[in-house]
Every structure is written in C-alpha cells, then in structure tokens.
Amino acid sequence: MRLGVLTGGGDCPGLNAVIRAIVRSSWYRHGHRVVGARDGWRGLLEGAWVELDVESTRGILHRGGTILGSSRSDPTWFDEQPGDVEAQLRAQRLDGLVAIGGDGTLRVAANLARAGLPVIGVPKTIDNDIGGTDMTFGFDTAVQVASDAVDRLHSTAESHNRVLIVEVMGRHSGWIALHAGLAGGADVILVPEQPVELEDVCARVRERAEHGRRFSLIVIAEGVALVDDAGGGTLRTGRVTGHGRLGGIAHRLADELERRTGFETRATVLGHVQRGGTPTAFDRVLATRLGVAAAEAAHERRWGSMPGLRGGRVELTTLAQAIAHPRHVTVHDLAIADAVLGIGPGRGRALYRNVVS
Ligand code: F6P
C-alpha cells in the first residue's frame, strides 16, 4: 500500500510522534510506504508531497511542531471539491490518506469519507475538545505549561497582594483552564461552557480578602464571555466562531475587576507558548499509540474511522461520530472545582450556575 499523511489546523506537541508512528509501523509491520502532504490540505491540493521513511522520521519523537507543516483551511471549502482531492490521491497512487487534525481538519476528513474517499482521521489539539476520544495528545503538554505558569504567578501574586489573571487557550472549551487551574490551585477558573457573572468573580476575590487572603489567582480561557450584570452586556474578545483571533479577555477582566474591587489586578496571556515545544512523555506515548492504530486501520481499509482513547484503550470510532459530539467541560467537571475552591466552612458559594455537586 501507499499511504498519504497530512497535519492540518493549529499545531500541537506530539504531531511528529504520530507521523513517526504511522510511517514506521506501516513499514515495519506491512511494508507499506508513506508520503506526506506539506502544509495540510493546501499542500495536498497543490500537489506538494514529500516521501517519508524510517530515516526521515529519525530524531523527531521529542520535537514540537510538525515536520510536514500545517495550515488552516475553511472546512466548507472542501465540500465542493472531493474530486480535486481524489485526483491528487490518484496522481500520487495513494491507497488511502491519514488526516491528523482538530475539529476543522477532521470535519473535512469526515466529509471526504462520506463522499467515498479512503480517509482515516487522527485527533489532535491542545484544546482536548474532540469527540470519540477521552483525550487528545498535545493537551497534557499544554496543561503542564499553563500550570507551571500558574505556579510561578502564585508566588508573585502573594508577595505583592495582587490579583493575577492567567489567560489560557480554549476557544469553545475550557479543558486547559480547568486542568491548569485545578493543578495550580487557582481561586477562580473561568471556562467558555459556563457563563459567570462579573460580580460573582469580584465577590470571590473580596471574600478571600476578608479572610486574610489578599491575593487571588484567576485562570480564564480565551473564549470566555463574562456576563456584565451591571447592564453592560457581555465582556469578550475576538470572534469565537470560525478561526477569528482571540486573546485579551484577561486584560478586559483585569480592568473591570480592579475598577470594581479596588484591588490591583494584572493579566498574563500565555498564547502560543502553550502549543510549542517538547511534548510530555504522556503525549508522545498517546500520539504513538494513535499513530500505530491509524496505520493498522488503513491496512485494514477501515476508511471513515478514527482511533481514540476510550477508558485507557485505543479503539476505533467513526469520523462522523467524533465530529458530531465534541467534548466539552460539563457541570460535573466544574463541580470538582467548586468543591475545592470554597472560601471557608459553609462559605463555598458555587461560582457556576447549574453545577451539580
Ligand atoms: O484550536 C486550537 C487553538 O489552540 C485554540 O485554542 C486557539 O483559539 C487557536 O488554536 C489559535 O489558533 P491560531 O494559532 O491559528 O491563531
């Protein structure tokens, strides 16, 4: 067999590990050859291919980014052109294609598979919001980076009696915020899935001060919309839909919080530092497991499928299912945060609405 592979959408730590696993297990187990499309779907359509083998995938396991390059493309654009993709596959004499990506890339892959093309998906994203898998690789690394930042900010917040706000990535889902906040012992965790009123955030900071804690650490996901209960509408930045750029909600919150409470408040936006650099050992192993499973699925011609981590095991699901059910932070996940982020006996006022404890 001859397989194509591409990485699409925002990069994340672990992409090189999964490319390596696909190339090596295809070759070692079955003698199948692999070629890579440069820069995601764009490179595929432009015919920019590169041969991959054991030699060219040597020494990349621990490296961040993707040796193939990546690009963002509008998933709906492909709906009209499965024929162009098919022509490329034929020109390259490819028996199948493995598309490694987040929701946008996998949506394209699902549509192509529905149109009858031989496509398999592999889920990746630091946001951890893909259905059909309990976890995506890249997430563990991003959480480690973010919780290290929270730890560092904690000590300086305490020294200066300041409120410090850390903004992490997460367009539609707050997994990074929740996990980094829990791991770093943040006092307030704000996620896109649960609207929180500004006044409730201020109240928590004031309550802490009344109990002698004159500093506070807040972790907020970039896609959060804060409800301005004073009648000012919703506080948010950027366009959450599509790939509009986000970033800066922490600064807006800092200004508003300082104005309302009088406490000195500063913001730190972590941005792309969460996406770059060396993957954790966990992400390397998860990426390798998914890569081997994807190569195996291609060998068995299980087109339209996607390997995912389910209860500790790697299992195949359909791309259609994975796309239809994105993973979001639920009220049950937030209940854990509410349980440990109280103020004092009987004063652990729930921050989130509708949270089930
Ligand atoms: O989709 C993953 C993600 O990291 C989002 O959390 C973030 O909003 C987006 O990528 C940023 O993408 P870009 O680097 O293309 O601006």
Coordinates of C-alpha atoms and ligand atoms in Angstrom, one line a residue:
M1 CA 0.0 0.0 0.0
R2 CA 1.0 3.6 -0.4
L3 CA -0.5 6.0 2.2
G4 CA -0.7 9.8 2.4
V5 CA -0.5 11.7 5.6
L6 CA -1.1 15.3 6.5
T7 CA -1.3 17.6 9.6
G8 CA -3.9 20.3 9.5
G9 CA -5.0 23.2 11.7
G10 CA -3.2 24.6 14.7
D11 CA -0.1 22.6 15.5
C12 CA 0.4 20.8 18.9
P13 CA 3.1 18.9 20.7
G14 CA 3.0 15.2 19.6
L15 CA 2.4 15.7 15.9
N16 CA 5.9 14.4 15.0
A17 CA 5.5 11.4 17.2
V18 CA 2.3 10.4 15.4
I19 CA 3.8 10.9 12.0
R20 CA 6.8 8.8 13.0
A21 CA 4.5 6.1 14.4
I22 CA 2.4 5.9 11.2
V23 CA 5.5 5.8 8.9
R24 CA 7.3 3.2 10.9
S25 CA 4.5 0.9 11.8
S26 CA 3.2 0.9 8.2
W27 CA 6.7 -0.1 7.0
Y28 CA 7.8 -2.4 9.8
R29 CA 4.5 -4.3 10.1
H30 CA 3.3 -4.3 6.5
G31 CA 5.9 -2.9 4.1
H32 CA 3.6 0.0 3.3
R33 CA 5.1 3.3 2.1
V34 CA 4.0 6.7 3.3
V35 CA 4.2 10.2 1.7
G36 CA 3.3 13.4 3.5
A37 CA 1.5 16.5 2.1
R38 CA 3.2 19.7 3.1
D39 CA 1.1 22.3 5.0
G40 CA -2.1 20.4 5.4
W41 CA -5.0 20.3 2.9
R42 CA -3.5 23.2 1.0
G43 CA -0.3 21.3 0.1
L44 CA -2.4 18.2 -0.8
L45 CA -4.4 20.2 -3.3
E46 CA -1.3 21.9 -4.7
G47 CA 0.5 18.5 -5.1
A48 CA 3.2 19.3 -2.6
W49 CA 4.2 15.9 -1.4
V50 CA 7.3 14.6 0.3
E51 CA 8.4 10.9 0.7
L52 CA 8.6 9.7 4.3
D53 CA 10.6 6.8 5.6
V54 CA 12.3 5.5 8.7
E55 CA 15.3 7.7 8.0
S56 CA 13.4 10.9 7.6
T57 CA 11.4 10.3 10.7
R58 CA 14.5 9.7 12.9
G59 CA 15.1 12.1 15.8
I60 CA 11.7 13.8 15.7
L61 CA 9.8 12.0 18.5
H62 CA 10.6 14.7 21.1
R63 CA 10.3 17.7 18.8
G64 CA 7.4 20.1 18.9
G65 CA 5.6 21.3 15.8
T66 CA 5.2 19.2 12.7
I67 CA 7.9 18.3 10.1
L68 CA 5.2 18.4 7.5
G69 CA 4.0 21.9 8.3
S70 CA 0.3 22.9 8.7
S71 CA -2.3 25.4 7.6
R72 CA -5.8 26.4 8.5
S73 CA -8.4 26.0 5.8
D74 CA -12.1 26.6 5.7
P75 CA -13.7 23.1 6.1
T76 CA -16.8 24.1 4.0
W77 CA -14.4 24.9 1.1
F78 CA -13.8 21.2 0.6
D79 CA -17.4 20.2 0.4
E80 CA -17.4 21.3 -3.2
Q81 CA -14.1 19.6 -4.2
P82 CA -13.8 16.0 -3.1
G83 CA -13.0 15.5 -6.8
D84 CA -9.8 17.5 -6.5
V85 CA -8.7 15.5 -3.5
E86 CA -9.5 12.3 -5.3
A87 CA -7.4 13.4 -8.3
Q88 CA -4.4 14.1 -6.1
L89 CA -4.7 10.7 -4.4
R90 CA -4.8 9.1 -7.8
A91 CA -1.9 11.1 -9.1
Q92 CA 0.2 10.0 -6.2
R93 CA -1.1 6.4 -6.5
L94 CA -2.3 6.6 -2.9
D95 CA -4.5 3.8 -1.5
G96 CA -5.5 6.0 1.5
L97 CA -5.0 9.2 3.4
V98 CA -4.5 9.7 7.1
A99 CA -5.5 13.3 8.2
I100 CA -4.2 14.3 11.6
G101 CA -6.0 17.3 13.0
G102 CA -8.5 19.1 15.2
D103 CA -12.2 19.7 14.6
G104 CA -11.7 21.6 11.2
T105 CA -9.4 19.1 9.7
L106 CA -11.4 16.1 10.9
R107 CA -14.6 17.7 9.6
V108 CA -13.1 17.8 6.1
A109 CA -11.9 14.2 6.5
A110 CA -15.4 13.1 7.6
N111 CA -16.9 14.9 4.5
L112 CA -14.4 13.3 2.2
A113 CA -15.0 9.9 3.7
R114 CA -18.8 10.4 3.3
A115 CA -18.1 11.2 -0.4
G116 CA -16.4 7.7 -0.6
L117 CA -12.8 8.7 -0.4
P118 CA -10.4 6.4 1.6
V119 CA -9.6 8.7 4.6
I120 CA -8.8 8.0 8.2
G121 CA -8.5 10.6 10.9
V122 CA -6.3 11.1 14.0
P123 CA -7.5 13.5 16.6
K124 CA -5.0 16.2 17.9
T125 CA -5.4 19.5 19.7
I126 CA -4.3 21.2 22.8
D127 CA -7.9 22.1 23.4
N128 CA -8.9 18.4 24.1
D129 CA -12.4 19.0 22.6
I130 CA -12.7 16.2 20.0
G131 CA -15.4 13.6 20.4
G132 CA -14.6 9.9 20.2
T133 CA -11.6 10.1 22.4
D134 CA -11.2 10.7 26.2
M135 CA -8.1 12.8 25.5
T136 CA -6.1 14.3 22.6
F137 CA -2.3 14.5 22.5
G138 CA -1.0 18.0 23.0
F139 CA -3.4 18.6 25.9
D140 CA -1.1 17.2 28.6
T141 CA 1.8 19.3 27.4
A142 CA -0.3 22.5 27.2
V143 CA -1.7 21.9 30.8
Q144 CA 1.8 21.4 32.1
V145 CA 3.0 24.7 30.5
A146 CA -0.1 26.5 31.9
S147 CA 0.1 25.1 35.4
D148 CA 3.8 25.9 35.6
A149 CA 2.8 29.5 34.7
V150 CA 0.1 29.5 37.4
D151 CA 2.7 28.2 40.0
R152 CA 5.1 31.0 39.1
L153 CA 2.4 33.6 39.2
H154 CA 1.1 32.4 42.5
S155 CA 4.3 33.3 44.4
T156 CA 4.5 36.8 43.0
A157 CA 0.7 37.4 43.5
E158 CA 1.2 36.5 47.1
S159 CA 4.3 38.7 47.6
H160 CA 2.5 41.8 46.2
N161 CA -1.0 41.1 47.3
R162 CA -2.2 41.3 43.8
V163 CA -5.0 39.7 41.8
L164 CA -3.3 37.9 38.8
I165 CA -5.2 36.6 35.9
V166 CA -3.8 34.0 33.6
E167 CA -5.4 33.6 30.1
V168 CA -5.0 30.2 28.5
M169 CA -6.1 28.9 25.1
G170 CA -9.5 27.3 24.6
R171 CA -11.9 28.7 22.0
H172 CA -15.0 26.7 22.7
S173 CA -13.9 24.5 25.6
G174 CA -12.2 25.2 28.9
W175 CA -10.3 21.9 29.5
I176 CA -6.9 23.7 29.7
A177 CA -8.3 26.3 32.1
L178 CA -9.9 23.7 34.3
H179 CA -6.9 21.4 34.5
A180 CA -4.3 24.1 34.8
G181 CA -6.5 25.8 37.4
L182 CA -7.0 22.7 39.4
A183 CA -3.3 21.7 39.2
G184 CA -2.2 25.2 40.1
G185 CA -4.7 25.7 42.9
A186 CA -6.3 28.8 41.2
D187 CA -9.0 30.6 43.2
V188 CA -11.3 31.2 40.2
I189 CA -11.5 29.1 37.0
L190 CA -13.5 30.5 34.1
V191 CA -14.4 28.4 31.1
P192 CA -16.4 29.1 27.9
E193 CA -19.0 26.5 28.7
Q194 CA -20.4 28.1 31.8
P195 CA -21.3 31.8 31.9
V196 CA -20.2 33.5 35.1
E197 CA -21.3 36.9 36.2
L198 CA -18.5 39.5 36.8
E199 CA -19.9 40.4 40.2
D200 CA -19.5 36.7 41.3
V201 CA -15.9 36.8 40.4
C202 CA -15.5 40.1 42.3
A203 CA -17.3 38.7 45.3
R204 CA -15.0 35.7 45.5
V205 CA -11.9 38.0 45.4
R206 CA -13.4 40.2 48.1
E207 CA -14.4 37.2 50.3
R208 CA -10.8 35.9 50.1
A209 CA -9.5 39.3 51.2
E210 CA -12.0 39.4 54.1
H211 CA -10.5 36.0 55.1
G212 CA -6.9 37.4 55.0
R213 CA -6.1 36.2 51.5
R214 CA -5.2 39.5 49.9
F215 CA -4.1 37.9 46.7
S216 CA -6.0 35.8 44.2
L217 CA -5.2 33.7 41.1
I218 CA -7.7 33.5 38.3
V219 CA -7.4 31.2 35.3
I220 CA -9.6 32.2 32.3
A221 CA -9.9 30.5 28.9
E222 CA -9.6 32.9 25.9
G223 CA -13.1 32.1 24.6
V224 CA -14.9 33.1 27.8
A225 CA -17.8 35.6 27.6
L226 CA -18.3 37.2 31.0
V227 CA -21.8 38.4 31.8
D228 CA -21.8 42.1 32.9
D229 CA -24.5 42.1 35.4
A230 CA -24.2 45.9 35.7
G231 CA -26.0 46.1 32.4
G232 CA -23.0 46.4 30.1
G233 CA -23.8 43.3 28.1
T234 CA -21.2 40.6 27.7
L235 CA -17.4 41.0 28.1
R236 CA -15.5 39.1 25.5
T237 CA -12.8 39.5 22.9
G238 CA -12.5 38.4 19.3
R239 CA -14.8 36.3 17.3
V240 CA -15.2 32.8 18.7
T241 CA -16.7 31.3 15.6
G242 CA -14.6 30.2 12.7
H243 CA -10.9 31.0 13.2
G244 CA -11.3 34.6 14.3
R245 CA -8.3 35.6 16.5
L246 CA -9.0 35.5 20.2
G247 CA -6.9 36.8 23.1
G248 CA -7.1 39.6 25.6
I249 CA -10.2 38.7 27.7
A250 CA -7.8 38.6 30.7
H251 CA -6.9 42.3 30.2
R252 CA -10.6 43.3 29.9
L253 CA -11.4 41.3 33.1
A254 CA -8.4 42.8 34.9
D255 CA -9.6 46.4 34.2
E256 CA -13.1 45.7 35.2
L257 CA -12.1 43.7 38.4
E258 CA -9.7 46.5 39.5
R259 CA -12.3 49.1 38.9
R260 CA -15.0 47.3 40.9
T261 CA -12.9 46.0 43.8
G262 CA -10.1 48.4 44.1
F263 CA -7.5 45.5 44.2
E264 CA -4.5 45.8 42.0
T265 CA -5.1 43.4 39.2
R266 CA -2.7 42.3 36.4
A267 CA -3.1 39.9 33.4
T268 CA -0.8 37.4 31.7
V269 CA -1.8 36.0 28.3
L270 CA 0.0 32.7 27.7
G271 CA -0.9 32.3 24.0
H272 CA 1.1 30.1 21.7
V273 CA 3.7 29.2 24.3
Q274 CA 1.2 26.5 25.2
R275 CA 1.3 25.0 21.8
G276 CA 5.0 24.9 21.1
G277 CA 8.0 22.9 22.4
T278 CA 8.7 19.5 23.6
P279 CA 5.7 17.1 24.2
T280 CA 5.4 15.4 27.6
A281 CA 6.1 11.7 27.8
F282 CA 2.4 11.1 28.1
D283 CA 1.7 13.0 24.8
R284 CA 4.5 11.1 23.0
V285 CA 3.1 7.8 24.1
L286 CA -0.6 8.7 23.2
A287 CA 0.5 10.0 19.8
T288 CA 2.5 6.8 19.1
R289 CA -0.5 4.6 20.2
L290 CA -2.9 6.5 17.9
G291 CA -0.4 6.5 15.0
V292 CA 0.0 2.8 15.2
A293 CA -3.7 2.3 15.4
A294 CA -4.3 4.6 12.4
A295 CA -1.7 2.7 10.3
E296 CA -3.5 -0.5 11.3
A297 CA -6.9 0.9 10.4
A298 CA -5.5 2.0 7.0
H299 CA -4.0 -1.5 6.4
E300 CA -7.5 -3.0 7.1
R301 CA -9.1 -0.3 4.9
R302 CA -11.4 0.9 7.7
W303 CA -12.0 4.2 5.9
G304 CA -14.0 6.8 7.6
S305 CA -12.7 5.7 11.0
M306 CA -10.6 7.5 13.7
P307 CA -8.7 5.9 16.6
G308 CA -9.3 7.4 20.0
L309 CA -8.5 6.7 23.7
R310 CA -11.5 5.2 25.4
G311 CA -11.2 4.1 29.0
G312 CA -7.5 3.6 28.6
R313 CA -7.7 1.5 25.5
V314 CA -7.3 2.7 21.9
E315 CA -10.5 2.0 19.9
L316 CA -11.8 3.0 16.5
T317 CA -14.8 5.3 16.2
T318 CA -16.3 6.9 13.0
L319 CA -15.2 10.3 12.0
A320 CA -18.8 11.3 11.7
Q321 CA -19.4 10.4 15.3
A322 CA -16.3 12.2 16.5
I323 CA -17.4 15.4 14.7
A324 CA -21.0 15.2 15.8
H325 CA -20.1 15.1 19.5
P326 CA -17.4 17.5 20.6
R327 CA -16.1 17.1 24.2
H328 CA -17.0 20.0 26.5
V329 CA -16.4 20.7 30.1
T330 CA -19.6 19.7 31.9
V331 CA -21.2 20.9 35.1
H332 CA -19.9 17.7 36.7
D333 CA -16.3 18.6 35.8
L334 CA -16.8 22.0 37.2
A335 CA -18.3 20.7 40.4
I336 CA -14.8 19.4 41.3
A337 CA -13.5 23.0 41.0
D338 CA -16.3 24.3 43.1
A339 CA -15.8 21.7 45.8
V340 CA -12.2 22.7 46.4
L341 CA -12.3 26.4 45.7
G342 CA -14.5 27.4 48.6
I343 CA -13.7 30.3 51.0
G344 CA -14.3 28.9 54.4
P345 CA -16.7 26.5 56.3
G346 CA -20.1 26.9 54.7
R347 CA -18.9 29.7 52.5
G348 CA -18.0 27.7 49.5
R349 CA -20.6 29.6 47.4
A350 CA -20.9 27.9 44.0
L351 CA -19.4 30.1 41.2
Y352 CA -21.0 28.3 38.4
R353 CA -24.7 28.2 37.7
N354 CA -26.4 24.8 37.3
V355 CA -23.5 23.0 38.8
V356 CA -24.3 19.6 40.1
S357 CA -22.2 18.5 43.1
Ligands
F6P1 O1 -7.6 25.2 18.0 C1 -6.6 25.2 18.9 C2 -6.2 26.6 19.3 O2 -5.1 26.4 20.1 C3 -7.3 27.4 20.0 O3 -7.4 27.2 21.4 C4 -6.9 28.8 19.7 O4 -8.0 29.7 19.7 C5 -6.4 28.6 18.3 O5 -5.9 27.4 18.2 C6 -5.4 29.7 17.8 O6 -5.1 29.4 16.5 P1 -4.1 30.2 15.6 O7 -2.7 29.9 16.1 O8 -4.4 29.8 14.2 O9 -4.5 31.7 15.8

